[in-house]
Amino acid sequence: MPAERSLRVAVIGAGPAGVYAAEALARATPPVWVDVVDMLPTPYGLVRYGVAPDHLKMKSVIRTLHGVLGLPNVRFFGNVRYGVDFHLADAHRHYDAVIFATGSPTDRRLGIDGEDRPGSIAAADVVAWYSGLPGASAPPLTATDVVVIGAGNVALDVARVFAKGAGGLGHTDVPDDVLTALTGARTRDIHLLARRGPAQAKFTQIELREMGELSGVDTMVDPADLHLDEAAQEAMAAHKATRTMVGYYEQWSRRTPLGQPKRVHFHFFRRPVRLLGDGESGPVTGIELAVGKPDGHGGVVDTGEIVQLPAQLVIRSIGYRGLRLPGLPFDDGSVTIPNDAGRVCGRTGEYVAGWIKRGPTGVIGTNKGDARQTVATLLADAGSEALPVSDRGDDADLAVDLRQRGVEVVEWDGWLRIDTREIARGRDRGRDRTKHASLAPMLDAARDPLH
Ligand code: NAP
């Protein structure tokens, strides 16, 4: 690499994976110049638009991410959409390398009859709505019986938001419209459906425990669902957290319901078969489930019994999906960009980090090691055949280029103005922050140097 200039890298996606990658680059020796590009005018990705609003401690990682984006050799270019405003050729023209950290923005589908009925929606859309993601719409909230399919933490988040309702979220940053809509919600019963057994659920301990401590909620488990075969016993012996969580279900199965206004039911060994409703396309009225039993190896076999539950809202929470990015290879099976320790297979100067690299699993902190691995690969490649670094003739600034094309780039100071406006709105309502739920007021705040 020519000694006279530093590497310049674009990171696409300002969520935790992208920001941790920017940090590893910016703190490298010699430091790298990094531009972090995001389609939203706001940084922090899933921490802002995915972590549940009542999980304030988890959201506090924003302080760390904020510090990184404020580093002198890191810039933030928000409101810039890869594939629309900005293309792979632009990335290669302006930067030595580009890291894609675009996450897994869409949902997996069940592939069962009735899945497209009104009232059948994806957890990703519910999360986007209560997080105030611009463009997200409210789920139907007239349902008294809500079914959440899946036994992961996203299912718990969604179930908890319905269980808490407006009363339990009044102190958070959710947009006003979300609180108003939740105030009118008629939720009574929330059913969480796991297709496998209690020892195989993917919940984590703290998040699960919280479900047994919600005020105004009876948390219920049918003792008949708590089959613990040899495989379950082995999982419990191997993992203390599994043992503890099975203990919670056992406790809840012994509780006498207190007649609370809402009930959360955990069901195990229930495989969704079809969504019920009037005619071919009438709204959801219920769900049909195949009852299973443990297969002895951590899986499940059908017993042949079919049961039904009433439901006017069915939320599938069975995992996220990465999306194909223009110009890049994609593996439809793993829903990731094929890569070798972060280097996109068969490509030069293109790297990946986070969920689009490894799939939609892990907690926020998992992205730190993941991003560091990608940056280590990139830095080791620099100057070699894998990442030739030459004197580029064109050192034009991406932000200038984008503005010439009419893109309204929101830089760091613009985001800080949005941040200040949200905090001021929150203060007016006795809260720490209140988000806007649409783009226009955010762009307005970003433009206005008086706020
Ligand atoms: P997840 O943890 O992978 O859970 C997905 C669930 O869906 C599993 O129980 C899975 O069952 C089930 N499932 C998959 N296909 C199904 C089908 N066809 N029918 C019925 N059930 C099906 O995914 P997630 O909840 O979306 O979470 C994604 C990641 O974000 C996870 O790593 C999670 O821990 C993390 N996260 C963390 C927090 C937190 O720390 N508070 C909050 C939200 C998300 P099987 O196991 O049988 O496949």
Coordinates of C-alpha atoms and ligand atoms in Angstrom, one line a residue:
M1 CA 0.0 0.0 0.0
P2 CA 1.4 3.5 -0.7
A3 CA 2.7 4.8 2.6
E4 CA 1.3 8.3 2.0
R5 CA -2.3 7.6 2.3
S6 CA -4.7 5.8 4.7
L7 CA -7.1 3.1 3.7
R8 CA -10.7 4.4 3.0
V9 CA -13.5 2.0 3.8
A10 CA -17.3 2.3 3.5
V11 CA -19.5 0.4 5.9
I12 CA -23.0 -0.1 4.7
G13 CA -25.3 -0.4 7.7
A14 CA -25.0 1.6 10.9
G15 CA -26.4 -1.1 13.2
P16 CA -24.1 -2.8 15.9
A17 CA -22.2 -4.9 13.4
G18 CA -21.5 -1.9 11.1
V19 CA -20.5 0.3 14.0
Y20 CA -18.3 -2.3 15.6
A21 CA -16.6 -2.8 12.2
A22 CA -16.1 1.0 12.0
E23 CA -14.6 1.0 15.4
A24 CA -12.1 -1.8 14.7
L25 CA -11.1 0.1 11.5
A26 CA -10.9 3.5 13.1
R27 CA -8.7 2.3 16.0
A28 CA -6.4 0.2 13.7
T29 CA -2.7 1.1 13.3
P30 CA -2.5 3.1 11.1
P31 CA -6.1 4.2 11.4
V32 CA -8.5 3.8 8.6
W33 CA -10.9 6.5 7.3
V34 CA -14.4 5.1 7.6
D35 CA -17.7 6.3 6.2
V36 CA -20.8 4.5 7.7
V37 CA -23.7 4.7 5.3
D38 CA -27.3 3.9 6.3
M39 CA -30.6 4.0 4.5
L40 CA -32.2 5.7 7.6
P41 CA -31.3 9.2 8.7
T42 CA -30.6 7.6 12.1
P43 CA -27.8 5.3 13.2
Y44 CA -27.8 2.2 15.5
G45 CA -29.9 -0.2 13.3
L46 CA -31.6 -2.9 15.3
V47 CA -30.6 -1.4 18.7
R48 CA -32.9 1.5 17.8
Y49 CA -35.4 -0.4 15.6
G50 CA -35.3 -4.0 17.0
V51 CA -34.4 -4.1 20.7
A52 CA -37.7 -3.8 22.6
P53 CA -38.5 -0.3 23.9
D54 CA -38.8 -1.5 27.5
H55 CA -35.4 -3.1 27.4
L56 CA -33.7 0.1 28.3
K57 CA -30.5 -1.5 29.7
M58 CA -29.9 -3.3 26.4
K59 CA -30.5 -0.1 24.5
S60 CA -27.8 1.7 26.6
V61 CA -25.2 0.1 24.2
I62 CA -26.1 3.2 22.1
R63 CA -23.7 5.2 24.2
T64 CA -20.8 3.1 23.0
L65 CA -22.0 3.1 19.4
H66 CA -22.4 6.9 19.6
G67 CA -18.8 7.3 20.8
V68 CA -17.6 5.3 17.7
L69 CA -19.5 7.4 15.2
G70 CA -18.2 10.5 16.8
L71 CA -14.5 9.5 16.3
P72 CA -12.6 12.0 14.1
N73 CA -11.9 9.5 11.3
V74 CA -15.5 8.1 11.2
R75 CA -18.3 9.8 9.3
F76 CA -22.0 9.0 9.2
F77 CA -24.0 9.3 5.9
G78 CA -27.6 8.6 6.7
N79 CA -30.7 8.6 4.4
V80 CA -28.6 6.9 1.7
R81 CA -30.0 3.7 0.3
Y82 CA -27.6 1.1 -1.1
G83 CA -28.9 -0.1 -4.5
V84 CA -30.9 3.1 -5.1
D85 CA -28.9 6.2 -4.2
F86 CA -25.5 4.4 -4.0
H87 CA -24.3 1.4 -6.0
L88 CA -21.4 -1.1 -5.8
A89 CA -19.6 0.9 -8.5
D90 CA -19.7 4.0 -6.3
A91 CA -18.3 2.1 -3.4
H92 CA -15.4 0.8 -5.5
R93 CA -14.8 4.3 -7.0
H94 CA -14.7 6.1 -3.6
Y95 CA -13.2 3.5 -1.3
D96 CA -10.6 0.8 -1.1
A97 CA -13.0 -1.6 0.4
V98 CA -16.6 -1.9 1.4
I99 CA -18.1 -3.8 4.3
F100 CA -21.8 -4.8 4.1
A101 CA -23.5 -5.0 7.5
T102 CA -27.1 -4.8 6.3
G103 CA -28.5 -7.4 8.7
S104 CA -31.6 -9.6 8.0
P105 CA -34.4 -7.2 7.5
T106 CA -37.2 -9.5 6.5
D107 CA -39.1 -12.4 8.0
R108 CA -39.2 -16.2 7.4
R109 CA -42.6 -17.6 6.3
L110 CA -44.3 -20.7 7.6
G111 CA -45.5 -22.0 4.2
I112 CA -48.9 -23.2 5.6
D113 CA -52.5 -22.7 4.4
G114 CA -54.1 -19.4 5.4
E115 CA -50.8 -17.6 6.1
D116 CA -51.9 -14.7 3.9
R117 CA -55.2 -14.2 5.6
P118 CA -55.8 -10.7 7.1
G119 CA -54.7 -10.9 10.7
S120 CA -51.6 -13.1 9.9
I121 CA -48.5 -11.0 10.2
A122 CA -44.8 -11.2 10.7
A123 CA -43.2 -10.4 14.1
A124 CA -40.6 -8.3 12.1
D125 CA -43.5 -6.0 11.1
V126 CA -44.8 -5.7 14.7
V127 CA -41.3 -4.9 16.0
A128 CA -40.8 -2.3 13.2
W129 CA -44.1 -0.7 14.2
Y130 CA -43.6 -0.4 18.0
S131 CA -40.0 0.7 17.4
G132 CA -41.2 3.6 15.2
L133 CA -39.5 2.4 12.0
P134 CA -40.6 4.9 9.3
G135 CA -43.1 3.3 7.0
A136 CA -44.2 0.6 9.4
S137 CA -47.9 0.1 10.0
A138 CA -49.9 -0.9 13.1
P139 CA -51.0 -4.5 13.4
P140 CA -54.8 -5.1 13.9
L141 CA -55.3 -4.5 17.6
T142 CA -58.9 -5.6 18.0
A143 CA -57.9 -9.2 18.6
T144 CA -58.7 -10.6 22.0
D145 CA -56.7 -13.9 21.3
V146 CA -53.2 -13.4 19.9
V147 CA -51.0 -16.3 18.8
V148 CA -47.3 -15.9 18.6
I149 CA -45.6 -18.7 16.7
G150 CA -42.0 -19.5 17.6
A151 CA -39.9 -19.9 20.8
G152 CA -37.2 -17.3 20.4
N153 CA -36.6 -14.0 22.1
V154 CA -38.3 -12.0 19.3
A155 CA -41.5 -14.0 20.1
L156 CA -41.1 -13.0 23.8
D157 CA -40.6 -9.3 22.9
V158 CA -43.7 -9.2 20.9
A159 CA -45.8 -11.2 23.4
R160 CA -44.5 -9.0 26.3
V161 CA -45.4 -5.7 24.4
F162 CA -49.0 -7.0 23.9
A163 CA -49.1 -8.2 27.5
K164 CA -47.8 -4.9 28.9
G165 CA -49.9 -2.7 26.6
A166 CA -49.7 1.1 26.7
G167 CA -49.6 1.1 30.5
G168 CA -46.3 -0.7 30.5
L169 CA -44.7 1.3 27.8
G170 CA -45.6 4.8 28.8
H171 CA -42.0 5.5 30.0
T172 CA -40.3 4.4 26.8
D173 CA -39.4 6.1 23.5
V174 CA -42.3 4.6 21.4
P175 CA -44.0 7.1 19.1
D176 CA -47.3 8.6 20.3
D177 CA -49.3 6.7 17.7
V178 CA -48.1 3.4 19.1
L179 CA -49.2 4.2 22.7
T180 CA -52.5 5.5 21.4
A181 CA -53.1 2.3 19.4
L182 CA -52.1 0.0 22.3
T183 CA -54.4 1.9 24.6
G184 CA -57.3 0.7 22.4
A185 CA -56.0 -2.9 22.1
R186 CA -58.4 -5.6 23.3
T187 CA -55.8 -8.3 24.0
R188 CA -56.9 -10.9 26.6
D189 CA -55.0 -14.1 25.8
I190 CA -51.6 -14.4 24.3
H191 CA -50.5 -17.9 23.2
L192 CA -46.8 -18.6 22.6
L193 CA -46.4 -21.8 20.4
A194 CA -43.2 -23.8 20.5
R195 CA -43.0 -26.7 18.0
R196 CA -40.4 -28.5 20.1
G197 CA -40.2 -29.1 23.9
P198 CA -39.4 -26.9 26.9
A199 CA -35.7 -27.9 26.9
Q200 CA -35.4 -26.9 23.2
A201 CA -36.9 -23.5 23.2
K202 CA -34.5 -20.7 22.1
F203 CA -35.5 -18.2 24.8
T204 CA -32.8 -16.8 27.0
Q205 CA -33.1 -16.9 30.8
I206 CA -33.5 -13.3 31.8
E207 CA -36.0 -12.6 29.0
L208 CA -38.0 -15.7 29.9
R209 CA -38.0 -14.9 33.6
E210 CA -39.5 -11.5 32.9
M211 CA -42.6 -13.2 31.4
G212 CA -43.4 -14.6 34.8
E213 CA -43.1 -11.3 36.5
L214 CA -45.4 -9.1 34.4
S215 CA -48.0 -7.3 36.4
G216 CA -51.6 -7.8 35.5
V217 CA -50.7 -11.1 33.7
D218 CA -51.3 -14.7 34.6
T219 CA -48.4 -16.8 33.0
M220 CA -49.6 -20.3 32.3
V221 CA -48.2 -23.7 31.2
D222 CA -50.2 -26.9 30.9
P223 CA -48.3 -29.5 33.0
A224 CA -49.1 -32.1 30.3
D225 CA -46.9 -30.1 27.9
L226 CA -43.8 -30.6 30.1
H227 CA -42.6 -33.9 28.6
L228 CA -38.9 -34.2 29.5
D229 CA -37.5 -37.2 27.7
E230 CA -33.8 -38.3 27.8
A231 CA -32.7 -35.7 25.3
A232 CA -34.3 -33.0 27.4
Q233 CA -32.6 -34.4 30.6
E234 CA -29.3 -34.3 28.8
A235 CA -29.8 -30.7 27.6
M236 CA -30.7 -29.7 31.1
A237 CA -27.7 -31.5 32.6
A238 CA -25.4 -29.8 30.0
H239 CA -26.8 -26.3 30.3
K240 CA -27.6 -24.6 33.6
A241 CA -29.8 -22.0 31.8
T242 CA -31.9 -24.7 30.2
R243 CA -32.4 -26.3 33.6
T244 CA -33.4 -22.9 35.1
M245 CA -35.8 -22.2 32.3
V246 CA -37.5 -25.6 32.5
G247 CA -37.8 -24.8 36.2
Y248 CA -39.7 -21.6 35.3
Y249 CA -42.2 -23.6 33.2
E250 CA -42.7 -26.1 36.0
Q251 CA -43.4 -23.2 38.5
W252 CA -45.8 -21.6 36.1
S253 CA -47.6 -24.9 35.5
R254 CA -48.3 -25.1 39.2
R255 CA -49.6 -21.6 39.6
T256 CA -53.2 -21.0 40.3
P257 CA -54.4 -18.3 37.9
L258 CA -55.3 -15.1 39.7
G259 CA -57.9 -13.9 37.2
Q260 CA -55.6 -11.1 35.9
P261 CA -56.8 -9.0 33.0
K262 CA -54.3 -10.8 30.6
R263 CA -53.0 -14.3 30.3
V264 CA -49.8 -15.6 28.6
H265 CA -49.9 -19.3 27.7
F266 CA -46.8 -21.2 26.8
H267 CA -47.6 -24.3 24.6
F268 CA -45.0 -26.9 23.7
F269 CA -45.0 -29.6 21.0
R270 CA -47.5 -27.6 18.8
R271 CA -46.8 -27.5 15.1
P272 CA -48.9 -24.9 13.1
V273 CA -50.8 -26.7 10.3
R274 CA -53.1 -24.0 8.9
L275 CA -54.7 -20.7 9.8
L276 CA -58.5 -20.8 10.0
G277 CA -60.9 -18.2 8.7
D278 CA -64.1 -17.7 6.7
G279 CA -63.9 -18.8 3.1
E280 CA -60.7 -18.7 1.1
S281 CA -59.5 -15.3 2.2
G282 CA -61.5 -14.1 5.3
P283 CA -59.6 -12.8 8.3
V284 CA -58.0 -15.2 10.7
T285 CA -60.3 -16.8 13.3
G286 CA -58.0 -19.5 14.6
I287 CA -55.1 -21.8 14.1
E288 CA -54.9 -25.6 13.7
L289 CA -52.0 -27.3 15.4
A290 CA -50.5 -30.8 15.2
V291 CA -49.7 -32.1 18.7
G292 CA -46.3 -33.7 18.9
K293 CA -44.2 -35.6 21.4
P294 CA -40.4 -35.8 21.9
D295 CA -38.5 -38.1 19.4
G296 CA -35.7 -38.8 21.9
H297 CA -33.2 -36.7 20.0
G298 CA -34.3 -33.1 20.8
G299 CA -36.8 -33.2 17.9
V300 CA -40.5 -34.0 17.7
V301 CA -42.9 -36.5 16.1
D302 CA -46.6 -35.9 15.5
T303 CA -48.9 -37.9 17.7
G304 CA -51.7 -37.6 15.1
E305 CA -53.8 -35.4 17.4
I306 CA -54.9 -32.1 15.9
V307 CA -56.1 -29.2 18.1
Q308 CA -57.4 -25.7 17.4
L309 CA -57.0 -22.4 19.2
P310 CA -59.1 -19.3 18.6
A311 CA -57.0 -16.3 17.3
Q312 CA -57.8 -13.1 15.5
L313 CA -54.2 -12.1 15.3
V314 CA -51.4 -14.6 14.4
I315 CA -47.8 -13.4 14.5
R316 CA -45.1 -15.6 13.1
S317 CA -41.8 -15.2 14.9
I318 CA -39.8 -17.9 13.4
G319 CA -36.6 -16.0 12.5
Y320 CA -35.4 -13.3 10.2
R321 CA -34.1 -13.5 6.7
G322 CA -31.3 -11.7 5.0
L323 CA -32.0 -10.0 1.6
R324 CA -30.0 -10.3 -1.6
L325 CA -28.1 -7.1 -2.2
P326 CA -27.7 -5.7 -5.7
G327 CA -24.4 -6.8 -7.2
L328 CA -23.5 -9.3 -4.5
P329 CA -23.7 -13.1 -4.4
F330 CA -26.3 -14.6 -2.0
D331 CA -26.9 -18.0 -0.6
D332 CA -30.7 -18.7 -0.4
G333 CA -30.2 -21.6 2.0
S334 CA -28.3 -19.8 4.7
V335 CA -29.8 -16.4 3.7
T336 CA -26.3 -14.9 3.9
I337 CA -23.6 -13.6 1.6
P338 CA -21.1 -16.4 1.1
N339 CA -17.9 -15.4 2.8
D340 CA -14.6 -16.6 4.2
A341 CA -14.0 -14.9 7.6
G342 CA -15.8 -11.9 6.3
R343 CA -14.3 -11.7 2.8
V344 CA -17.1 -12.1 0.2
C345 CA -16.2 -15.3 -1.7
G346 CA -14.8 -14.7 -5.2
R347 CA -14.8 -10.9 -4.8
T348 CA -12.1 -8.2 -4.3
G349 CA -12.6 -5.3 -1.8
E350 CA -16.0 -6.6 -0.6
Y351 CA -16.6 -7.8 3.0
V352 CA -19.5 -8.6 5.3
A353 CA -20.2 -8.4 9.0
G354 CA -23.2 -9.2 11.3
W355 CA -26.3 -11.1 10.4
I356 CA -25.8 -10.9 6.6
K357 CA -22.5 -12.7 7.2
R358 CA -23.4 -15.3 9.7
G359 CA -27.2 -15.5 9.7
P360 CA -29.8 -14.0 12.1
T361 CA -28.5 -15.4 15.4
G362 CA -26.7 -14.1 18.5
V363 CA -27.1 -11.1 20.8
I364 CA -25.8 -7.6 20.2
G365 CA -22.4 -8.3 21.7
T366 CA -21.9 -11.2 19.3
N367 CA -21.4 -8.6 16.6
K368 CA -18.3 -7.2 18.2
G369 CA -16.1 -10.4 17.7
D370 CA -17.8 -11.0 14.3
A371 CA -16.9 -7.4 13.1
R372 CA -13.4 -7.7 14.4
Q373 CA -12.9 -10.9 12.5
T374 CA -14.0 -9.2 9.3
V375 CA -11.7 -6.2 9.9
A376 CA -8.8 -8.5 10.7
T377 CA -9.3 -10.2 7.3
L378 CA -9.6 -6.9 5.5
L379 CA -6.5 -5.4 7.1
A380 CA -4.5 -8.6 6.4
D381 CA -5.7 -8.5 2.8
A382 CA -4.7 -4.8 2.3
G383 CA -1.9 -4.4 -0.1
S384 CA -2.1 -8.1 -1.3
E385 CA -3.8 -9.5 -4.3
A386 CA -6.9 -10.0 -2.2
L387 CA -7.2 -6.2 -1.7
P388 CA -4.8 -4.2 -4.0
V389 CA -4.5 -0.7 -2.8
S390 CA -3.3 1.7 -5.4
D391 CA -3.4 5.5 -5.8
R392 CA -7.0 6.1 -6.9
G393 CA -7.3 9.0 -9.3
D394 CA -10.8 9.8 -8.0
D395 CA -10.7 10.9 -4.4
A396 CA -14.0 12.7 -4.6
D397 CA -16.1 12.6 -1.5
L398 CA -19.1 10.3 -1.6
A399 CA -21.4 12.8 0.3
V400 CA -20.6 15.5 -2.3
D401 CA -21.2 13.1 -5.1
L402 CA -24.6 12.0 -3.6
R403 CA -25.7 15.6 -3.0
Q404 CA -24.9 16.5 -6.6
R405 CA -27.3 13.6 -7.5
G406 CA -30.0 15.1 -5.3
V407 CA -29.7 12.8 -2.3
E408 CA -30.4 14.4 1.0
V409 CA -27.5 13.0 3.0
V410 CA -27.9 13.3 6.8
E411 CA -24.5 13.5 8.3
W412 CA -23.6 13.2 12.0
D413 CA -24.6 16.8 13.0
G414 CA -28.0 16.2 11.3
W415 CA -28.5 13.0 13.3
L416 CA -27.5 15.0 16.5
R417 CA -30.3 17.5 15.7
I418 CA -32.8 14.6 15.3
D419 CA -31.6 13.2 18.6
T420 CA -32.0 16.6 20.3
R421 CA -35.5 17.0 18.9
E422 CA -36.6 13.5 20.1
I423 CA -35.2 14.2 23.6
A424 CA -37.1 17.5 23.7
R425 CA -40.4 15.8 22.6
G426 CA -39.9 13.2 25.3
R427 CA -39.3 15.9 27.9
D428 CA -42.6 17.5 27.0
R429 CA -44.3 14.2 27.7
G430 CA -42.3 13.4 30.9
R431 CA -40.2 10.7 29.2
D432 CA -36.5 10.5 28.2
R433 CA -37.3 10.5 24.5
T434 CA -40.2 10.2 22.0
K435 CA -39.5 8.9 18.5
H436 CA -41.1 10.2 15.4
A437 CA -42.7 7.4 13.4
S438 CA -42.1 8.9 9.9
L439 CA -39.2 10.2 7.9
A440 CA -40.4 13.7 7.2
P441 CA -40.2 15.1 10.7
M442 CA -36.8 13.5 11.1
L443 CA -35.4 15.1 8.0
D444 CA -37.0 18.3 9.0
A445 CA -35.2 18.2 12.3
A446 CA -31.9 17.2 10.6
R447 CA -32.1 20.3 8.4
D448 CA -32.9 22.7 11.1
P449 CA -29.8 24.0 12.8
L450 CA -31.9 25.7 15.5
H451 CA -32.9 22.4 17.0
Ligands
NAP1 P1 -34.7 -17.7 17.0 O1 -34.0 -17.5 18.3 O2 -33.9 -18.4 15.9 O3 -36.0 -18.5 17.3 C1 -36.9 -18.9 16.2 C2 -37.9 -19.8 16.7 O4 -38.8 -20.1 15.7 C3 -37.4 -21.2 17.2 O5 -38.1 -21.5 18.4 C4 -37.7 -22.1 16.1 O6 -38.0 -23.4 16.5 C5 -39.0 -21.5 15.6 N1 -39.4 -21.9 14.3 C6 -38.6 -21.9 13.1 N2 -39.3 -22.3 12.1 C7 -40.5 -22.7 12.5 C8 -41.7 -23.2 11.9 N3 -41.7 -23.4 10.6 N4 -42.8 -23.5 12.7 C9 -42.7 -23.2 14.0 N5 -41.7 -22.7 14.7 C10 -40.6 -22.4 13.9 O7 -35.1 -16.3 16.3 P2 -35.6 -14.9 16.8 O8 -36.5 -15.0 18.0 O9 -36.1 -14.2 15.6 O10 -34.2 -14.2 17.3 C11 -33.2 -13.9 16.5 C12 -31.9 -13.7 17.3 O11 -32.0 -12.4 17.9 C13 -31.7 -14.7 18.3 O12 -30.3 -15.0 18.5 C14 -32.2 -14.0 19.6 O13 -31.7 -14.5 20.8 C15 -31.8 -12.6 19.3 N6 -32.6 -11.7 20.1 C16 -32.2 -11.4 21.4 C17 -33.0 -10.6 22.2 C18 -32.6 -10.4 23.6 O14 -31.4 -10.7 24.0 N7 -33.4 -9.9 24.5 C19 -34.2 -10.1 21.7 C20 -34.6 -10.4 20.4 C21 -33.8 -11.2 19.6 P3 -36.8 -24.6 16.3 O15 -35.8 -24.3 17.4 O16 -37.6 -25.8 16.5 O17 -36.2 -24.4 14.9

